[in-house]
Structure formats: C-alpha cells, structure tokens
Short mmCIF file of C-alpha atoms in Angstrom, two decimals:
data_model
loop_
_atom_site.label_atom_id
_atom_site.label_comp_id
_atom_site.label_asym_id
_atom_site.label_seq_id
_atom_site.Cartn_x
_atom_site.Cartn_y
_atom_site.Cartn_z
CA MET A 1 13.77 50.27 -60.24
CA PRO A 2 10.96 50.86 -57.68
CA PRO A 3 7.38 51.59 -58.78
CA ALA A 4 6.55 55.19 -59.67
CA ASN A 5 4.20 55.87 -56.81
CA THR A 6 6.76 54.98 -54.11
CA ILE A 7 8.14 56.91 -51.14
CA LYS A 8 10.68 56.20 -48.49
CA VAL A 9 9.29 55.96 -44.97
CA ASN A 10 10.65 55.20 -41.40
CA VAL A 11 9.30 52.72 -38.84
CA LYS A 12 9.94 52.74 -35.08
CA TRP A 13 9.41 49.48 -33.33
CA SER A 14 10.47 48.10 -29.92
CA GLY A 15 13.31 50.70 -29.42
CA LYS A 16 14.64 50.19 -33.04
CA LYS A 17 14.23 52.38 -36.11
CA PHE A 18 14.01 51.22 -39.73
CA ASP A 19 14.97 53.95 -42.03
CA ASP A 20 14.20 54.53 -45.78
CA ILE A 21 11.78 51.76 -46.33
CA GLU A 22 10.28 51.99 -49.75
CA LEU A 23 6.39 52.07 -49.56
CA ASN A 24 4.40 51.56 -52.65
CA LEU A 25 1.28 53.66 -52.13
CA ASP A 26 -0.59 51.55 -54.72
CA GLU A 27 -0.41 48.42 -52.64
CA PRO A 28 -2.83 47.92 -49.72
CA GLY A 29 -1.77 48.02 -46.12
CA LEU A 30 -1.38 44.31 -46.01
CA VAL A 31 1.56 44.39 -48.35
CA PHE A 32 3.40 46.97 -46.13
CA LYS A 33 2.74 44.75 -43.19
CA ALA A 34 4.39 41.86 -44.95
CA GLN A 35 7.59 43.98 -45.48
CA LEU A 36 7.67 44.76 -41.88
CA PHE A 37 7.28 41.01 -41.06
CA ALA A 38 10.31 40.45 -43.15
CA LEU A 39 12.25 43.06 -41.18
CA THR A 40 11.02 42.50 -37.68
CA GLY A 41 9.61 39.04 -37.51
CA VAL A 42 6.20 40.36 -36.28
CA GLU A 43 3.35 38.53 -38.20
CA PRO A 44 1.00 40.98 -40.04
CA ASP A 45 -1.94 39.94 -37.76
CA ARG A 46 0.05 40.94 -34.68
CA GLN A 47 1.14 44.31 -35.94
CA LYS A 48 -0.35 47.42 -34.67
CA ILE A 49 0.69 50.39 -36.85
CA ILE A 50 -0.32 53.90 -36.05
CA ALA A 51 -1.25 55.83 -39.16
CA LYS A 52 -3.16 58.90 -39.94
CA GLY A 53 -6.72 58.57 -38.66
CA GLY A 54 -6.16 55.45 -36.62
CA MET A 55 -4.66 51.89 -36.92
CA LEU A 56 -3.45 50.71 -40.36
CA LYS A 57 -5.80 48.00 -41.64
CA ASP A 58 -5.02 45.17 -44.08
CA ASP A 59 -7.27 46.83 -46.75
CA THR A 60 -6.23 50.43 -46.10
CA ASP A 61 -5.96 52.50 -49.36
CA MET A 62 -2.33 54.02 -48.78
CA THR A 63 -2.93 56.67 -51.34
CA LYS A 64 -5.67 58.26 -49.06
CA LEU A 65 -3.47 58.77 -46.00
CA GLY A 66 -1.58 61.84 -47.43
CA LEU A 67 1.82 60.31 -46.71
CA LYS A 68 4.92 62.11 -47.54
CA ALA A 69 8.58 60.96 -47.76
CA GLY A 70 10.18 60.65 -44.57
CA HIS A 71 6.82 59.92 -42.64
CA ASN A 72 7.60 58.08 -39.31
CA PHE A 73 5.28 55.16 -38.55
CA MET A 74 5.06 53.62 -34.95
CA MET A 75 4.62 49.92 -34.82
CA MET A 76 3.70 47.80 -31.77
CA GLY A 77 3.80 43.99 -31.62
CA THR A 78 6.04 41.06 -30.45
CA ALA A 79 7.71 38.58 -32.70
CA GLY A 80 7.44 35.60 -30.54
CA GLU A 81 8.85 32.34 -31.80
CA LEU A 82 9.13 33.35 -35.41
CA PRO A 83 11.97 33.15 -37.97
CA LYS A 84 14.65 35.67 -37.47
CA ALA A 85 14.84 38.65 -39.73
CA PRO A 86 16.98 38.51 -42.66
CA GLU A 87 20.45 39.88 -42.70
CA LYS A 88 19.65 42.31 -45.31
CA LYS A 89 18.37 45.71 -44.03
CA ILE A 90 15.38 45.77 -46.30
CA LEU A 91 13.44 43.03 -47.96
CA PHE A 92 10.76 44.22 -50.49
CA ALA A 93 7.67 42.15 -51.26
CA GLU A 94 8.86 41.71 -54.83
CA ASP A 95 12.02 40.13 -53.48
CA MET A 96 10.17 37.30 -51.66
CA THR A 97 9.56 33.96 -52.96
CA GLU A 98 5.84 33.02 -53.66
CA ALA A 99 5.79 30.67 -50.62
CA THR A 100 7.35 33.23 -48.31
CA LEU A 101 4.99 35.93 -49.39
CA ASN A 102 1.90 33.71 -49.04
CA LYS A 103 3.09 32.75 -45.46
CA ALA A 104 3.73 36.31 -44.62
CA MET A 105 0.46 37.54 -45.77
CA ASP A 106 -1.38 34.34 -44.45
CA ILE A 107 -2.92 33.85 -47.98
CA PRO A 108 -4.40 30.34 -48.64
CA ILE A 109 -3.02 28.09 -51.54
CA GLY A 110 -4.61 27.69 -54.97
CA LEU A 111 -4.94 24.93 -57.48
CA ILE A 112 -3.21 25.07 -60.86
CA ASN A 113 -5.56 24.97 -63.90
CA LEU A 114 -4.75 21.85 -65.92
CA GLY A 115 -6.74 22.82 -69.00
CA ASN A 116 -10.33 24.09 -68.51
CA THR A 117 -10.28 22.50 -64.88
CA CYS A 118 -11.45 25.65 -63.15
CA TYR A 119 -14.92 24.05 -62.61
CA MET A 120 -13.12 21.44 -60.35
CA ASN A 121 -10.77 23.81 -58.71
CA ALA A 122 -13.51 26.25 -57.65
CA THR A 123 -15.62 23.26 -56.33
CA LEU A 124 -12.76 21.89 -54.22
CA GLN A 125 -11.90 25.24 -52.79
CA CYS A 126 -15.53 26.08 -51.68
CA LEU A 127 -15.87 22.63 -50.01
CA ARG A 128 -12.78 23.34 -47.89
CA VAL A 129 -14.84 25.69 -45.75
CA VAL A 130 -16.54 22.49 -44.11
CA PRO A 131 -14.03 21.50 -41.31
CA GLU A 132 -16.01 18.40 -40.54
CA LEU A 133 -15.61 17.16 -44.10
CA ILE A 134 -11.82 17.76 -44.01
CA GLN A 135 -11.59 15.88 -40.65
CA ASP A 136 -13.48 12.82 -41.94
CA LEU A 137 -11.46 12.79 -45.02
CA GLN A 138 -8.37 12.50 -42.86
CA LYS A 139 -9.78 9.52 -41.11
CA TYR A 140 -10.32 7.79 -44.61
CA SER A 141 -7.75 4.96 -44.55
CA GLY A 142 -8.01 3.81 -48.19
CA GLY A 143 -5.33 4.17 -50.84
CA THR A 144 -5.30 4.92 -54.59
CA ASP A 145 -4.74 1.29 -55.75
CA ASN A 146 -8.29 0.04 -55.61
CA LEU A 147 -10.37 -1.33 -58.47
CA ASP A 148 -13.18 1.02 -57.38
CA ALA A 149 -12.77 4.55 -58.96
CA GLY A 150 -14.67 6.22 -56.27
CA SER A 151 -12.50 4.94 -53.49
CA ASN A 152 -9.42 6.08 -55.40
CA MET A 153 -11.01 9.52 -55.87
CA THR A 154 -11.85 9.84 -52.20
CA ALA A 155 -8.15 8.97 -51.19
CA SER A 156 -6.80 11.35 -53.66
CA LEU A 157 -8.95 14.16 -52.36
CA ARG A 158 -7.65 13.45 -48.88
CA ASP A 159 -4.15 13.74 -50.19
CA LEU A 160 -4.82 16.78 -52.20
CA TYR A 161 -6.09 18.67 -49.11
CA ARG A 162 -3.12 17.68 -47.16
CA GLN A 163 -1.00 19.12 -49.91
CA LEU A 164 -2.76 22.47 -49.81
CA ASN A 165 -2.39 22.64 -46.07
CA ALA A 166 1.38 22.02 -46.25
CA SER A 167 2.38 23.88 -49.49
CA GLY A 168 3.47 27.49 -49.88
CA HIS A 169 2.67 27.67 -53.56
CA GLY A 170 0.05 26.50 -56.16
CA VAL A 171 -0.72 22.84 -56.03
CA MET A 172 -1.17 20.73 -59.23
CA PRO A 173 -4.23 18.44 -58.74
CA ALA A 174 -3.27 16.04 -61.49
CA GLY A 175 -3.83 12.85 -59.43
CA PHE A 176 -7.30 13.80 -58.34
CA LEU A 177 -8.29 14.94 -61.69
CA ASN A 178 -7.23 11.66 -63.24
CA TYR A 179 -9.36 9.70 -60.56
CA LEU A 180 -12.24 12.08 -61.21
CA ARG A 181 -12.21 11.41 -64.82
CA LYS A 182 -12.02 7.61 -64.33
CA ALA A 183 -15.00 7.67 -61.94
CA PHE A 184 -17.01 10.07 -64.15
CA PRO A 185 -15.87 9.75 -67.87
CA GLN A 186 -18.05 12.90 -68.77
CA PHE A 187 -15.25 15.13 -67.39
CA SER A 188 -12.89 13.50 -69.95
CA GLN A 189 -14.48 15.07 -72.93
CA GLN A 190 -12.19 16.72 -75.49
CA GLY A 191 -12.75 18.99 -78.43
CA ARG A 192 -11.86 18.31 -82.08
CA ASP A 193 -8.60 19.92 -81.45
CA GLY A 194 -7.78 17.63 -78.55
CA VAL A 195 -8.23 20.30 -75.85
CA TRP A 196 -10.02 19.37 -72.68
CA MET A 197 -13.56 20.73 -72.74
CA GLN A 198 -15.07 22.96 -70.04
CA GLN A 199 -17.43 21.16 -67.66
CA ASP A 200 -20.41 22.05 -65.42
CA ALA A 201 -19.24 22.97 -61.85
CA GLU A 202 -22.61 21.98 -60.37
CA GLU A 203 -22.40 18.54 -61.91
CA CYS A 204 -18.86 18.21 -60.53
CA TRP A 205 -20.05 19.27 -56.97
CA SER A 206 -23.02 16.91 -57.08
CA GLN A 207 -20.91 13.83 -58.29
CA LEU A 208 -18.30 14.57 -55.60
CA ILE A 209 -20.81 14.92 -52.78
CA SER A 210 -22.47 11.73 -53.94
CA THR A 211 -19.13 9.73 -54.00
CA LEU A 212 -18.08 11.00 -50.60
CA LYS A 213 -21.51 10.15 -49.05
CA ALA A 214 -20.87 6.57 -50.17
CA LYS A 215 -17.11 6.26 -49.25
CA LEU A 216 -16.45 8.29 -46.07
CA PRO A 217 -16.54 6.62 -42.65
CA PRO A 218 -19.07 7.60 -40.02
CA HIS A 219 -18.50 10.97 -38.53
CA ILE A 220 -19.44 9.70 -35.07
CA GLU A 221 -19.43 6.08 -34.00
CA GLY A 222 -22.77 4.48 -34.95
CA LYS A 223 -23.79 7.49 -36.92
CA GLN A 224 -23.88 8.40 -40.64
CA ASN A 225 -20.95 10.08 -42.39
CA VAL A 226 -20.39 13.72 -42.59
CA ILE A 227 -22.23 14.24 -45.91
CA SER A 228 -25.44 12.57 -44.56
CA GLN A 229 -25.27 14.30 -41.14
CA PHE A 230 -24.01 17.73 -41.89
CA MET A 231 -24.76 18.48 -45.63
CA GLN A 232 -27.96 16.52 -46.32
CA GLY A 233 -31.49 17.72 -45.32
CA GLU A 234 -34.95 16.07 -45.66
CA PHE A 235 -37.98 17.21 -47.65
CA THR A 236 -41.62 16.33 -46.57
CA THR A 237 -43.49 16.23 -49.99
CA THR A 238 -47.14 16.32 -50.49
CA LEU A 239 -48.75 15.49 -53.75
CA LYS A 240 -52.37 16.66 -54.27
CA CYS A 241 -54.58 16.05 -57.40
CA ASP A 242 -55.99 19.36 -58.73
CA ASP A 243 -58.43 17.57 -61.04
CA ALA A 244 -59.81 15.23 -58.21
CA PRO A 245 -59.75 17.07 -54.82
CA ALA A 246 -61.20 14.01 -53.10
CA GLU A 247 -58.25 11.89 -54.13
CA GLU A 248 -55.94 10.86 -51.11
CA VAL A 249 -53.07 13.30 -50.49
CA VAL A 250 -49.73 11.48 -50.77
CA VAL A 251 -47.09 12.47 -48.23
CA THR A 252 -43.58 11.28 -48.48
CA LYS A 253 -40.16 12.10 -47.05
CA GLU A 254 -36.93 12.17 -49.03
CA PRO A 255 -33.33 13.42 -48.53
CA PHE A 256 -31.95 16.43 -50.44
CA ALA A 257 -28.31 17.57 -50.94
CA LYS A 258 -29.11 21.08 -52.26
CA LEU A 259 -32.01 23.55 -52.66
CA ASP A 260 -32.77 24.95 -56.05
CA CYS A 261 -33.42 28.67 -56.71
CA HIS A 262 -35.52 28.94 -59.86
CA ILE A 263 -34.93 32.11 -61.79
CA SER A 264 -37.90 33.55 -63.49
CA SER A 265 -39.19 37.06 -64.36
CA ASN A 266 -40.67 37.18 -60.80
CA VAL A 267 -37.55 36.26 -58.95
CA ASN A 268 -35.30 39.20 -57.71
CA TYR A 269 -34.32 37.62 -54.34
CA LEU A 270 -32.81 34.12 -53.35
CA HIS A 271 -35.77 33.23 -51.03
CA ASN A 272 -38.40 33.99 -53.91
CA GLY A 273 -36.51 31.61 -56.18
CA ILE A 274 -36.38 28.85 -53.57
CA LEU A 275 -40.10 29.16 -52.61
CA GLU A 276 -40.87 29.04 -56.33
CA SER A 277 -38.93 25.78 -56.75
CA LEU A 278 -40.69 24.24 -53.68
CA ASP A 279 -44.20 24.54 -55.12
CA GLN A 280 -44.69 23.13 -58.64
CA LYS A 281 -47.51 21.97 -61.01
CA ILE A 282 -46.73 18.52 -62.62
CA GLU A 283 -48.60 15.94 -64.85
CA LYS A 284 -48.97 12.39 -63.82
CA ASN A 285 -51.46 9.59 -64.18
CA SER A 286 -54.36 9.62 -61.69
CA ALA A 287 -55.51 6.30 -60.50
CA THR A 288 -58.93 7.58 -59.58
CA LEU A 289 -59.56 9.41 -62.87
CA GLY A 290 -57.88 6.84 -65.03
CA ARG A 291 -56.08 9.56 -67.02
CA SER A 292 -53.34 12.12 -66.88
CA ALA A 293 -54.13 14.90 -64.41
CA THR A 294 -52.51 18.01 -62.90
CA TYR A 295 -50.97 17.70 -59.43
CA THR A 296 -49.61 20.30 -57.01
CA LYS A 297 -46.35 19.06 -55.64
CA SER A 298 -45.33 21.04 -52.45
CA GLN A 299 -42.04 20.47 -50.64
CA ARG A 300 -41.11 21.72 -47.20
CA ILE A 301 -38.03 21.04 -45.22
CA SER A 302 -38.45 18.70 -42.21
CA ARG A 303 -34.66 18.66 -41.43
CA LEU A 304 -32.17 21.49 -41.98
CA PRO A 305 -28.48 20.50 -42.44
CA ALA A 306 -25.63 22.49 -40.75
CA TYR A 307 -24.37 23.23 -44.31
CA LEU A 308 -26.99 24.21 -46.80
CA THR A 309 -26.17 24.21 -50.58
CA ILE A 310 -28.11 26.26 -52.94
CA ASN A 311 -28.03 26.09 -56.69
CA PHE A 312 -29.00 29.04 -58.72
CA VAL A 313 -30.70 27.31 -61.74
CA ARG A 314 -29.09 29.66 -64.31
CA PHE A 315 -28.65 27.23 -67.25
CA PHE A 316 -31.13 25.83 -69.54
CA TRP A 317 -30.89 23.69 -72.69
CA LYS A 318 -31.38 25.40 -76.16
CA PRO A 319 -32.12 22.81 -78.66
CA THR A 320 -31.59 25.00 -81.57
CA GLU A 321 -27.97 25.96 -80.71
CA GLN A 322 -27.32 22.73 -78.72
CA VAL A 323 -25.82 24.52 -75.66
CA LYS A 324 -26.68 25.12 -71.98
CA ALA A 325 -27.59 28.84 -72.27
CA LYS A 326 -27.36 31.02 -69.22
CA ILE A 327 -29.93 33.36 -67.35
CA LEU A 328 -28.00 36.62 -66.44
CA ARG A 329 -30.79 37.92 -64.36
CA LYS A 330 -29.82 39.70 -61.13
CA VAL A 331 -30.89 37.72 -58.03
CA LYS A 332 -29.76 39.03 -54.66
CA PHE A 333 -28.62 36.80 -51.95
CA PRO A 334 -28.08 37.57 -48.16
CA PHE A 335 -25.06 37.15 -46.04
CA GLU A 336 -27.38 35.89 -43.30
CA LEU A 337 -30.35 33.54 -44.31
CA ASP A 338 -33.38 32.66 -42.32
CA ALA A 339 -34.27 29.25 -43.74
CA SER A 340 -37.30 28.72 -41.42
CA GLN A 341 -39.64 30.07 -44.08
CA PHE A 342 -38.83 26.95 -46.20
CA CYS A 343 -39.67 24.56 -43.45
CA THR A 344 -42.75 22.54 -42.45
CA THR A 345 -44.98 24.04 -39.61
CA GLU A 346 -43.72 21.33 -37.32
CA LEU A 347 -40.12 22.29 -37.62
CA GLN A 348 -40.91 25.98 -37.64
CA ALA A 349 -42.46 25.59 -34.21
CA LYS A 350 -39.21 23.99 -32.96
CA LEU A 351 -37.07 26.74 -34.36
CA THR A 352 -39.15 29.72 -33.30
CA ASN A 353 -37.95 30.23 -29.77
CA THR A 354 -34.21 29.75 -30.72
CA LYS A 355 -34.59 32.24 -33.57
CA MET A 356 -35.98 34.94 -31.29
CA LYS A 357 -33.26 34.25 -28.66
CA LEU A 358 -30.57 34.46 -31.35
CA ARG A 359 -31.91 37.90 -32.38
CA GLU A 360 -31.74 39.09 -28.68
CA LEU A 361 -28.16 37.98 -28.43
CA ASP A 362 -27.28 39.88 -31.66
CA ASN A 363 -28.92 43.08 -30.19
CA ALA A 364 -27.09 42.64 -27.00
CA GLU A 365 -23.78 42.23 -28.60
CA THR A 366 -24.43 45.22 -30.86
CA ALA A 367 -25.26 47.32 -27.69
CA LEU A 368 -22.01 46.12 -26.06
CA LYS A 369 -19.93 47.02 -29.17
CA ARG A 370 -21.55 50.51 -29.20
CA ARG A 371 -20.71 51.01 -25.55
CA GLN A 372 -17.08 49.92 -26.01
CA ARG A 373 -16.78 52.31 -29.09
CA LEU A 374 -18.20 55.16 -27.11
CA ASP A 375 -15.86 54.50 -24.18
CA LYS A 376 -12.81 54.30 -26.50
CA GLU A 377 -13.83 57.58 -28.20
CA ALA A 378 -14.23 59.35 -24.80
CA GLY A 379 -10.88 58.01 -23.67
CA ARG A 380 -12.39 56.00 -20.78
CA MET A 381 -10.08 53.42 -19.45
CA GLU A 382 -11.22 49.73 -19.17
CA THR A 383 -11.84 48.57 -15.70
CA ASP A 384 -12.66 45.25 -14.05
CA ASP A 385 -16.20 46.40 -13.60
CA VAL A 386 -18.84 44.38 -15.36
CA SER A 387 -21.12 46.73 -17.46
CA ASP A 388 -24.87 46.34 -17.92
CA GLU A 389 -24.14 45.50 -21.49
CA GLN A 390 -21.72 42.73 -20.71
CA LYS A 391 -24.24 41.24 -18.32
CA ALA A 392 -26.84 41.48 -21.05
CA VAL A 393 -24.75 39.60 -23.51
CA GLN A 394 -24.01 36.77 -20.99
CA ALA A 395 -27.77 36.47 -20.12
CA ALA A 396 -28.74 36.29 -23.70
CA GLN A 397 -26.15 33.64 -24.37
CA ILE A 398 -27.50 31.64 -21.49
CA ALA A 399 -31.07 32.09 -22.73
CA LEU A 400 -30.13 31.03 -26.22
CA GLU A 401 -28.46 27.83 -25.27
CA GLY A 402 -31.64 26.96 -23.09
CA SER A 403 -33.85 27.62 -26.03
CA LEU A 404 -32.73 24.79 -28.21
CA ASP A 405 -35.23 22.08 -28.85
CA PRO A 406 -33.96 18.82 -27.17
CA GLU A 407 -34.73 16.71 -30.42
CA LEU A 408 -32.73 19.02 -32.60
CA VAL A 409 -29.84 19.07 -30.16
CA GLN A 410 -29.61 15.24 -30.31
CA ASP A 411 -29.60 15.35 -34.12
CA VAL A 412 -25.87 15.90 -34.80
CA GLY A 413 -25.25 17.80 -37.94
CA CYS A 414 -28.52 19.65 -38.14
CA ASN A 415 -29.26 23.31 -37.82
CA PRO A 416 -31.23 23.93 -34.61
CA SER A 417 -32.01 27.55 -35.27
CA GLY A 418 -32.64 27.80 -39.07
CA GLN A 419 -30.39 30.72 -39.25
CA TYR A 420 -27.51 30.51 -41.68
CA GLU A 421 -24.28 32.71 -42.61
CA LEU A 422 -22.79 32.65 -46.12
CA ALA A 423 -19.61 30.64 -46.24
CA ALA A 424 -18.77 30.14 -49.88
CA VAL A 425 -19.95 31.14 -53.32
CA LEU A 426 -19.04 29.53 -56.60
CA THR A 427 -19.34 31.84 -59.66
CA HIS A 428 -19.44 31.49 -63.45
CA ILE A 429 -18.48 34.08 -66.06
CA GLY A 430 -19.67 33.49 -69.61
CA ARG A 431 -22.74 32.89 -71.60
CA THR A 432 -22.95 29.03 -71.56
CA ALA A 433 -22.28 26.38 -68.97
CA ASP A 434 -19.65 24.56 -71.21
CA SER A 435 -17.61 27.77 -71.69
CA GLY A 436 -16.48 30.69 -69.67
CA HIS A 437 -14.65 30.47 -66.34
CA TYR A 438 -15.49 29.26 -62.77
CA ILE A 439 -14.06 30.86 -59.55
CA GLY A 440 -14.54 30.11 -55.88
CA TRP A 441 -15.05 32.78 -53.10
CA ALA A 442 -14.76 31.55 -49.57
CA LYS A 443 -14.77 32.92 -46.11
CA LYS A 444 -11.91 32.19 -43.87
CA GLY A 445 -13.08 30.28 -40.73
CA ASP A 446 -14.90 32.40 -38.22
CA THR A 447 -13.37 35.68 -39.41
CA ASP A 448 -14.83 38.31 -41.76
CA GLU A 449 -12.08 37.70 -44.31
CA TRP A 450 -13.04 36.54 -47.79
CA TYR A 451 -10.73 35.16 -50.45
CA LYS A 452 -11.02 34.82 -54.12
CA TYR A 453 -9.85 31.42 -55.65
CA ASP A 454 -9.09 31.97 -59.30
CA ASP A 455 -7.30 28.70 -59.90
CA ASP A 456 -3.78 29.28 -58.33
CA LYS A 457 -4.24 32.98 -58.13
CA VAL A 458 -5.65 33.63 -54.57
CA SER A 459 -6.32 37.09 -53.28
CA PRO A 460 -8.03 38.69 -50.40
CA VAL A 461 -11.29 40.40 -51.22
CA HIS A 462 -13.78 42.73 -49.49
CA ARG A 463 -17.21 41.86 -48.28
CA ASP A 464 -18.60 44.32 -50.74
CA ASP A 465 -17.08 42.25 -53.64
CA ILE A 466 -19.12 39.38 -52.66
CA MET A 467 -22.29 41.39 -53.00
CA LYS A 468 -21.45 42.10 -56.58
CA LEU A 469 -21.84 38.37 -57.55
CA ASP A 470 -25.65 38.60 -57.70
CA GLY A 471 -25.79 38.86 -61.63
CA GLY A 472 -27.41 41.13 -64.02
CA GLY A 473 -24.48 41.40 -66.58
CA ASP A 474 -21.42 39.63 -67.84
CA PHE A 475 -19.47 39.77 -64.45
CA HIS A 476 -18.94 36.71 -62.17
CA VAL A 477 -22.47 35.35 -61.28
CA ALA A 478 -23.32 33.24 -58.30
CA TYR A 479 -24.03 29.61 -59.44
CA LEU A 480 -23.64 27.70 -56.11
CA ALA A 481 -23.85 29.21 -52.65
CA LEU A 482 -22.82 27.30 -49.43
CA TYR A 483 -24.46 28.54 -46.13
CA ARG A 484 -23.44 27.31 -42.79
CA SER A 485 -25.37 27.18 -39.51
CA ARG A 486 -24.82 30.31 -37.37
CA SER A 487 -22.60 29.76 -34.33
CA PHE A 488 -24.34 30.06 -30.91
CA LYS A 489 -21.11 31.04 -29.21
CA THR A 490 -20.77 34.86 -28.63
CA LYS A 491 -17.67 36.44 -30.04
CA MET A 492 -17.35 38.58 -26.95
CA GLU A 493 -14.91 37.70 -24.22
CA PRO A 494 -16.28 35.59 -21.35
CA VAL A 495 -17.75 37.81 -18.57
CA ASN A 496 -17.02 37.35 -14.98
CA THR A 497 -20.03 38.32 -12.84
CA GLU A 498 -18.67 37.34 -9.44
#
C-alpha cells in the first residue's frame, strides 16, 4: 500500500508522457528524480523539472508546492549512454535495491559498524575528502602478508577505499579493523561482557596519520609523501623565561599534524580557542636561575599545509570517575577560515597580497552572479558579448595568480593564501569519549553538497545542518574539523575577450 501522503502525477518528457506516477510528498525532490531516472534513464543531476516557483531541486520540500492529484510536470534532459528504462511502466524508489537506489541518487557508500567501530568509520570517511591521499594510497604496492603491522594496515586501507568506490552498498571493514588492532592493541579493548569497547576517534585519526606518514611513497619524485607535504605544517616556537627576562630566548621549529582548539569559559569561536592554545605558560628548570621557573611558550605557524586538521579539545580526564569527560560548550566554527592570524609575521607578509586578491576575486564573482540573476529575472537573452562583470572576473583571476609568493608556489602541498574552506567534520554525541557515537560529515568534491556518514547509513544534508554541530547541548558536537586550501580557480566559465 502506498504511503498516506501520496498523489498520482504525470510527467511529460521528450515527446512522451508518463501517467499516474505515485509521488510521496513527504520525500524530498531527489527521491522523485530517482523515480524518473528509473523510468527515463535521465540521471537526477541532468534532469530539469519545472515545478511551481521554478526548477525542482534535490532538497525541495514537496509538501510546500501545493501539488494536487493529476498535476503535470514538464521534464527536460537527455539520457545519454545510460541503462535502458525497465520494462515495467512504473518503478518506485522502495522497489529498487539499495545499490540501484544509491547509484540513481549518487549517494556515497558507508561502512558497516562491527561493534562500537563508529570512531574508525567516521575517521575513514572524513579522510576520503583528501584526493591526494587516495591517489598515493593507490600507488602503494605492498600487500597484507608483511610482518610489519603498519604496512599491512596501509595496504588494507588502500583495498578498503577501492571497495568503497566500486560497491553499491555498505562495505564491511573487517580486514582493515583487524590490521588496525594488530598495529595498535588499544583498539582491541573489550568490556567484561566481551563486547568491543568504544574508542577515541581523535586517537584513531592520529595513529592512522602517523602510520601513513611512515609507509606511503613520495607524492612527487624526490619529495616527501602526501602526509608530510599536504597535511603537515610547521610551528616556530619561542620560549621566554618570565622570571629572568635577560635569559636568552629559545627559538625552535617543529612539525605539527593538527591544531588544538582549547575550550575555556572565554572561548566562543574557533579562532579564539586556537589562539589560546598557541600561547601557554609552562614550568621548567631555568639554567640561569638554577631552579624551576615560569616560561611563556608561544607558537606561530611558519608553514600552512593544504589540509589543516583542527582538534576541539573537548575531553578531559576526571580521576574521581575514571572517565574522559566532555566539555559541551558551544564553539562556533566557520565554513571559510582565515588562518593567517595564527602565522608568523614573516609568513603573514607572504600571504597578505594573495589574501587581498582572493577577496577581490570573490567580489567580482559575486557581482557577475548578481548580473546574471538580474538578466534572467528580466528575461534578457544571453549574448556573445562579454560583460564588464565577466571582464572583471577574468582580470581578478589573473591578478590573483600573479600575487602568489614564488617560495610558496614551489612548496608543493602548502597553502599559499592562508584561506581555507571546511571539507569535513567528525562529531561525537554522548558524555564521555569512551561511550556515545561518532559520525562523519563530509563535503562532496568541489560541490556545495554535504553528506552525513552514520556508519553504513549515508544521507545528504543541508549546509545549515553542519552549522548545528557547534555544541552547547547533547546533539552531535564537532570533535575534529578538516579544512582544505581554497581553490584559486574561478567557478565561472572561461571568458573570451577577443
């Protein structure tokens, strides 16, 4: 029996008419597109469906369109080299197999939970947004028959990612989990009842990154591998004795794999928490005073990686209860992050011009989009003439590329602008690190689409859903965030000014 809130509608397409298609108004527009894909062979992203108020979008709320039984939809789009439509007149979404529905809706594949393994599943899904990492894994030639557990784990991860790309349904990561536990026995802990214990996703992330750094081949001949080049930055650290101002200041450089965002009563925003973590007071022995003294330890970034990992330090050890308790405080994080504020003055000087030119390109693209929207609303047809706004975009693009610092351009895998965009978030729900549930939220390529990876349940989510992950309650709270360097290539079509 069809769902209660269902009506029968008609669709006209390419000279054909499909009558009495059952439309569930409680489902978003993407599900209806999947039904039409089964009937016509036109993939959802190639469909243009005229609905009340404009084009039907994937996240359209069908209940708000005021549709009635017998409504006629007009669809445009070509099938191309796609599977033929089934012989049955109508194929409903609930009639499709999981693999067919995932393919029709272009939904990524999830990982099956093997018993409190959500910490691992969420970590692996978030790391998939780094294409350079996936490419280098595919170049790894080792097998899973080594005496070295780290090598076996790396080879198993390569094979697991291949499965995720090829499968149409949830993948069971049993092999990788086995090698992970052999490499790091702490993930093999079991409770008194023999059930696998929940583990810390940040610890899993750190151990995995450390292993891949040691095992993966160079990303480019003669260079370091993808972890060192694309996911590792450099701190310049200064250590100054507060009790003996005349004591020589010690300056060192050291690599880092992630930034910490400390969460105190003063921290409401991500950048505040990062800045708080970069300047600390520590106690250590002073050679000049011959006793323990207070030092100011200040860290500033002297190299920004293309992919910046940030850890929200939400867990702390409560000795009385013997658990890692959680700080639920709301800490807002941006979709676009300016990391130049965390850098040394020398690196800031190299980033300043590019940062300004990138802002000018953003303004030019915004003006062009506004012009295109106004032309469309006014019914003005497109012409071959190049508008002033298009010329401005091209000029800004050229100026941006010319503003890049030569030294940073030669540093493959760094971020030459200091500007980032959010690519993935790993969240935790629950009161302690050793309980609750972990979920991954990741952006799909260069699109504006986001997906929620709840083990093998993968679903599209709206940008607004990501904004709700900032904490303040018992909902999913950001624990790790992965930012990637903003692209310098304009999203506009190339402009011919001849």
